[in-house]
Coordinates of C-alpha atoms in Angstrom, one line a residue:
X1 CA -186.0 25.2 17.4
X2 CA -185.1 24.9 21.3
X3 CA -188.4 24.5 22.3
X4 CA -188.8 21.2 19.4
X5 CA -185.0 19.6 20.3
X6 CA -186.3 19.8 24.4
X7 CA -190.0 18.1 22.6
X8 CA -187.8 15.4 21.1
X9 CA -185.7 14.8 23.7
X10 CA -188.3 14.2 26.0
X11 CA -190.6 11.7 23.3
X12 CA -187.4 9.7 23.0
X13 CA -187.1 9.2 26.5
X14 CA -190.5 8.4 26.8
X15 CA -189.9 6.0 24.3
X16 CA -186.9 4.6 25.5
X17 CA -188.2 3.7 29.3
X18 CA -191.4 2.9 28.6
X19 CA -192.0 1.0 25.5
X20 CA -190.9 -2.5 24.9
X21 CA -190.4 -5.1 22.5
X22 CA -193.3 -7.8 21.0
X23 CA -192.1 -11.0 22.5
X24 CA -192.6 -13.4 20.1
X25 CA -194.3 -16.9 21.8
X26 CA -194.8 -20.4 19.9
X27 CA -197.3 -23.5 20.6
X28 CA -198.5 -26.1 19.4
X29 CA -202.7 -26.8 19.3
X30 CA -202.1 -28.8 22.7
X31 CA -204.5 -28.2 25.4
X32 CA -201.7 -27.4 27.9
X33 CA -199.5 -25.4 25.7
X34 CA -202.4 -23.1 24.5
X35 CA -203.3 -22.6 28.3
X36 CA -199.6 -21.8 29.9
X37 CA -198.9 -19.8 26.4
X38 CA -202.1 -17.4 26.5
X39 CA -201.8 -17.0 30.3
X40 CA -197.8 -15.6 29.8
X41 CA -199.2 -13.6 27.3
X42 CA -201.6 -11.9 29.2
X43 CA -199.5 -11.5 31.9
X44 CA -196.8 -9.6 29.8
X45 CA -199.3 -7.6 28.4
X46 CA -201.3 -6.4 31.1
X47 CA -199.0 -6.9 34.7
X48 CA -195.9 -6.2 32.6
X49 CA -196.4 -3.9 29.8
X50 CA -195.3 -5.9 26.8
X51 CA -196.6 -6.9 23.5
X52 CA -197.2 -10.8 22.9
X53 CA -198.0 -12.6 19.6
X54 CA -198.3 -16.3 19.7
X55 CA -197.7 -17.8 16.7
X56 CA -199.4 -21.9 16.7
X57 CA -197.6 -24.5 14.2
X58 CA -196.4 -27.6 14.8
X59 CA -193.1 -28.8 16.3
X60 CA -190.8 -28.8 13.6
X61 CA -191.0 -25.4 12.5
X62 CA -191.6 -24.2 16.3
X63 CA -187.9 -25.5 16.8
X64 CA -186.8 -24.6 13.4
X65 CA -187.9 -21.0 14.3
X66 CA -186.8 -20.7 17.1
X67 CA -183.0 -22.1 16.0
X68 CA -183.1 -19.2 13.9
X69 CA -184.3 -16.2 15.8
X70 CA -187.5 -15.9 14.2
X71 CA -189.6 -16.7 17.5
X72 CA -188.4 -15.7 21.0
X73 CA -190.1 -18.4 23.2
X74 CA -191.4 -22.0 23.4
X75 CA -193.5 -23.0 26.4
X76 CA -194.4 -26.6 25.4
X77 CA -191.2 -29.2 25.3
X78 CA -191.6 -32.3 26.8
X79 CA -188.1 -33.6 28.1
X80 CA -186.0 -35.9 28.7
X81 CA -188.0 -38.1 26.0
X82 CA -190.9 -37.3 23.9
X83 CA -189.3 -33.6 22.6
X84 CA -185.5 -35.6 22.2
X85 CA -185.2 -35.8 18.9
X86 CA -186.0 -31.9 18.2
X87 CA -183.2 -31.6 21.0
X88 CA -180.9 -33.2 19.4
X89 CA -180.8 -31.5 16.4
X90 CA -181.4 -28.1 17.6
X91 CA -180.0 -27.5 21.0
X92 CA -176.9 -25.9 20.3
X93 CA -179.0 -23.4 19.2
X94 CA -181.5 -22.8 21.9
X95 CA -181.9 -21.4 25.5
X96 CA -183.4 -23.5 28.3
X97 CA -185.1 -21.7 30.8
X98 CA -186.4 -24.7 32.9
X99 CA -189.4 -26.7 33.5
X100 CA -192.5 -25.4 33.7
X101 CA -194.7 -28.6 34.5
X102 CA -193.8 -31.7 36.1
X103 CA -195.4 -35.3 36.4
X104 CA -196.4 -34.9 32.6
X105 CA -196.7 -38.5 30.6
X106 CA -197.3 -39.4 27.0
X107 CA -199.1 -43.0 25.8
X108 CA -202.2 -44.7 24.4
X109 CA -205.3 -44.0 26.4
X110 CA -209.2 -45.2 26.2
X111 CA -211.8 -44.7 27.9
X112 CA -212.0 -47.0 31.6
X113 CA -214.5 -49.5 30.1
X114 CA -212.4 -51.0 27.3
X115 CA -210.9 -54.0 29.5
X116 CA -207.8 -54.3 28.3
X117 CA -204.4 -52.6 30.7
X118 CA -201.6 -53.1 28.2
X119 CA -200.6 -52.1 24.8
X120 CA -199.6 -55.8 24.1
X121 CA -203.5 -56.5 24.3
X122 CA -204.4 -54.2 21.4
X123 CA -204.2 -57.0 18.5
X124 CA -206.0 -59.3 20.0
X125 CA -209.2 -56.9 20.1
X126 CA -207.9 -54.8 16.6
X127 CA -212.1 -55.2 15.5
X128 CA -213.3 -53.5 18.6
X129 CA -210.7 -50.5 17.7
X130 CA -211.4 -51.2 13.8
X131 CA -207.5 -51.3 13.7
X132 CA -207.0 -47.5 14.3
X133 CA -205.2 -45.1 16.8
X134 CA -206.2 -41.7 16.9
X135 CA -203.5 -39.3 16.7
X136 CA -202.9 -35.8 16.3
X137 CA -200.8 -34.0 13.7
X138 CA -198.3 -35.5 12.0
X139 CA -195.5 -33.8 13.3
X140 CA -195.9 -33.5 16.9
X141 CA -193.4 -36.0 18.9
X142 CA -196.2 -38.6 20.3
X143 CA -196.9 -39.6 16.5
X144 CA -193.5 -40.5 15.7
X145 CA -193.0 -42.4 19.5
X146 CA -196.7 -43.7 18.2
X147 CA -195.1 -45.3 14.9
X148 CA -192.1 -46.9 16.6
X149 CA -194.9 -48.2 19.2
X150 CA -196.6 -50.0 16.3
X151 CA -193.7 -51.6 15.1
X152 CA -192.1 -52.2 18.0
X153 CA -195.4 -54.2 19.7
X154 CA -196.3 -55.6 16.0
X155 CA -199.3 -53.7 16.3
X156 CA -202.1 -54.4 13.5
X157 CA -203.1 -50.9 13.6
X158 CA -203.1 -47.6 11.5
X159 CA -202.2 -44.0 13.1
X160 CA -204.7 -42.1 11.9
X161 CA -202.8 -38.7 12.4
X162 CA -205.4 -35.5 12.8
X163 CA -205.9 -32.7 15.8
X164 CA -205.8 -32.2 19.1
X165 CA -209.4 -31.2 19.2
X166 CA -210.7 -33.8 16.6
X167 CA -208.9 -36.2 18.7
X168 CA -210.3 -35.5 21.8
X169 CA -214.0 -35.0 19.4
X170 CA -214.1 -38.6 18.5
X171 CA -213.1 -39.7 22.1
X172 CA -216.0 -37.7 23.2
X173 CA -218.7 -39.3 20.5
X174 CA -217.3 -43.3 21.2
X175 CA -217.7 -42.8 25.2
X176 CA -221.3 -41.0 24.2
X177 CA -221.8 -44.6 22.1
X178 CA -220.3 -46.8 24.6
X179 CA -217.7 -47.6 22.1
X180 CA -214.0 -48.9 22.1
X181 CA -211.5 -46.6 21.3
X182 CA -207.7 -45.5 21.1
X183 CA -206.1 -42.5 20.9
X184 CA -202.5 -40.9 21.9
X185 CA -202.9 -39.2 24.9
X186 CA -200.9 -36.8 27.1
X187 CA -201.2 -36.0 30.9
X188 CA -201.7 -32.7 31.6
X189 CA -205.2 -32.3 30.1
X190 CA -208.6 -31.9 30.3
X191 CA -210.0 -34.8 29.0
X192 CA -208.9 -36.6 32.1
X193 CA -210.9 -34.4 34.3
X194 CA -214.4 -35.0 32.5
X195 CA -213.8 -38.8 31.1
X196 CA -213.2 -41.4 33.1
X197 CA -209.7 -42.9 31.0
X198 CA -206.7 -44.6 31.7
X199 CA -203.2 -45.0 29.9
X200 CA -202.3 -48.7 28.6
X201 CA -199.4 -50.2 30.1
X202 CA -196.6 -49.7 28.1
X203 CA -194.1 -52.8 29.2
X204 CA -190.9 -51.7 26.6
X205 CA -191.1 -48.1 27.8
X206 CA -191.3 -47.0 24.3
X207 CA -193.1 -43.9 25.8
X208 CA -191.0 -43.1 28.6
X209 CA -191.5 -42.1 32.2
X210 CA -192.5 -39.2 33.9
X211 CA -191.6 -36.6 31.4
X212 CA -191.6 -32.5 33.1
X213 CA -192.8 -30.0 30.3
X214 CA -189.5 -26.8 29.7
X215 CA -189.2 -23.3 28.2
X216 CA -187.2 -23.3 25.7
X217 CA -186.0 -20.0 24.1
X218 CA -183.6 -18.5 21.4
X219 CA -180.3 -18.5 21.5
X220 CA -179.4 -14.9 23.0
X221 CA -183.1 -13.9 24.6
X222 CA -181.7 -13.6 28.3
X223 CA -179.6 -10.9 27.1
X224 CA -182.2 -9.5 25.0
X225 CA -184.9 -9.4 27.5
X226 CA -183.7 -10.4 30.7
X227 CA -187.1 -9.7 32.3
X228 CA -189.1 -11.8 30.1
X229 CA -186.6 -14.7 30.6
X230 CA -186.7 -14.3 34.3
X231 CA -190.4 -14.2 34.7
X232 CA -190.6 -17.2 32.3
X233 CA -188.1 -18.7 34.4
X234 CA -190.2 -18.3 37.1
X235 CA -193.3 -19.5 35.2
X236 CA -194.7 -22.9 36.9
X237 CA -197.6 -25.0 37.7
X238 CA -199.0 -27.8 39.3
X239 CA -201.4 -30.2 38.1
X240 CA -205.0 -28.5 39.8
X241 CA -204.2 -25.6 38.5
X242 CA -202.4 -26.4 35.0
X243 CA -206.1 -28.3 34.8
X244 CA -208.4 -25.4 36.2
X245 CA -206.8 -23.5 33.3
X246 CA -207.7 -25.9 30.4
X247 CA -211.0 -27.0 31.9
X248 CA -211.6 -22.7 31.8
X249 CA -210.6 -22.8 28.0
X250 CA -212.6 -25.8 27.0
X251 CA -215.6 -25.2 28.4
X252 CA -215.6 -21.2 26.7
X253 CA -213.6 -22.1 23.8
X254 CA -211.5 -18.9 24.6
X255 CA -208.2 -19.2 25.5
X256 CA -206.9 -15.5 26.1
X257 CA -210.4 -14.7 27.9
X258 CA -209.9 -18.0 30.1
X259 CA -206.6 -17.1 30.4
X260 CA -207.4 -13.8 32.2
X261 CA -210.2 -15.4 34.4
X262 CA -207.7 -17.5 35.9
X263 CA -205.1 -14.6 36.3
X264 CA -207.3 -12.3 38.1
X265 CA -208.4 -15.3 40.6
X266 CA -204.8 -16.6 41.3
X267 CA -202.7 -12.9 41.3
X268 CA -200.5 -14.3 44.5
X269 CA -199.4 -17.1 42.3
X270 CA -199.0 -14.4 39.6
X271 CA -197.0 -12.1 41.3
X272 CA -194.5 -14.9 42.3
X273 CA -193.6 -15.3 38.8
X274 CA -193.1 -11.0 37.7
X275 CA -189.4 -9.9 38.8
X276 CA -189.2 -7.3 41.1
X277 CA -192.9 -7.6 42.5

């Protein structure tokens, strides 16, 4: 009976020092939010010893979530502007643990031989566009901004709300055909680095400025897991290597595998970011 109350003793210590909790990470299906959200996950699993499960949905019940406990961490809000109204409503309930990314921007883009340079020139060449914009889902930020840019320029246009990756799918087949297109765009992402595309000028700002990408996190999760909060803290990057990430991920089509590539060829960088390394 000694010998089995020593045995336990020593498995719950065991237990106690060297297992830890899932941490529980959120993202939409954004380019840079899947890239910066698998590489904290691999990361924590493999330089710090944690668990990850990253849950993708969209904003709203990302936020909700997160409001209620139910997710720990949120690498993908863009402040002061495009992520405001989730803010809003939700930030008495949330923790924020900084920015991540800065220099980040929102708007309409097409491709660099559509010559037009301002949002204010989209009606008078509707045909060309077949009077759509090209969104993503429904309930990410840039479609609402998107529907208060239509009204608010008395664009003769239709959002025509899908995917990330179907959005950046038709860009890709109307630059193949030479053809004019629209879409809502966001900078950091890949599809600046292999098409040649610019932003229209938006004159009323309805977009915003710069904009710098935060962690966001539940109420209560620094004193939960200090650690994880400090090394998300930590957690930044600049625009070459934010886009050596994604260009890794689009080209395989594998984010956690990408996600490791990158890790094992930037460790210094890395080891910046893991407390006490």
């Amino acid at each position: 009976m000694k010998k089995l109350l020593i045995v336990t003793m020593v498995l719950l210590t065991f237990l106690m020092v060297f297992s830890k909790e899932t941490v529980r990470l959120a993202t939409g299906n954004w380019a840079e939010g899947i890239a910066m959200t698998n590489l904290a996950k691999v990361v924590l699993e493999e330089e710090m010893g944690y668990e990850v499960d990253i849950i993708i949905a969209d904003n709203g019940p990302i936020y909700l979530s997160l409001s209620q406990g139910d997710i720990d961490a949120f690498m993908d809000a863009w402040l002061p502007v495009t992520s405001k109204a989730y803010m809003d409503r939700f930030k008495e309930d949330l923790t924020d643990l900084g920015y991540n990314y800065k220099g980040a921007k929102i708007g309409l883009v097409v491709p660099a031989y559509v010559n037009i340079n301002s949002i204010e020139e989209l009606n008078t060449h509707k045909e060309k566009f077949d009077s759509e914009i090209i969104g993503i889902e429904a309930g990410a930020a840039i479609a609402g901004k998107t529907e208060i840019v239509i009204e608010e320029y008395n664009l003769d246009f239709e959002q025509i709300t899908s995917s990330g990756p179907v959005m950046t799918a038709s860009l890709a087949d109307a630059i193949d055909n030479k053809e004019w297109i629209v879409v809502t765009g966001w900078a950091p992402h890949w599809k600046f680095a292999r098409f040649d595309l610019k932003f229209l000028e938006d004159p009323k700002g309805v977009y915003g400025r710069e904009e710098f990408i935060h962690t966001l996190a539940r109420r209560n999760f620094i004193i939960d897991m200090p650690e994880v909060a400090q090394f998300l803290n930590h957690f930044f990057m600049n625009d070459k290597q934010l886009g050596e990430l994604m260009g890794y991920i689009s080209d395989s089509g594998k984010p956690e595998e990408s996600a490791k590539k990158w890790k094992e060829e930037n460790m210094d960088l890395i080891n910046n970011w893991i407390p006490n390394k």
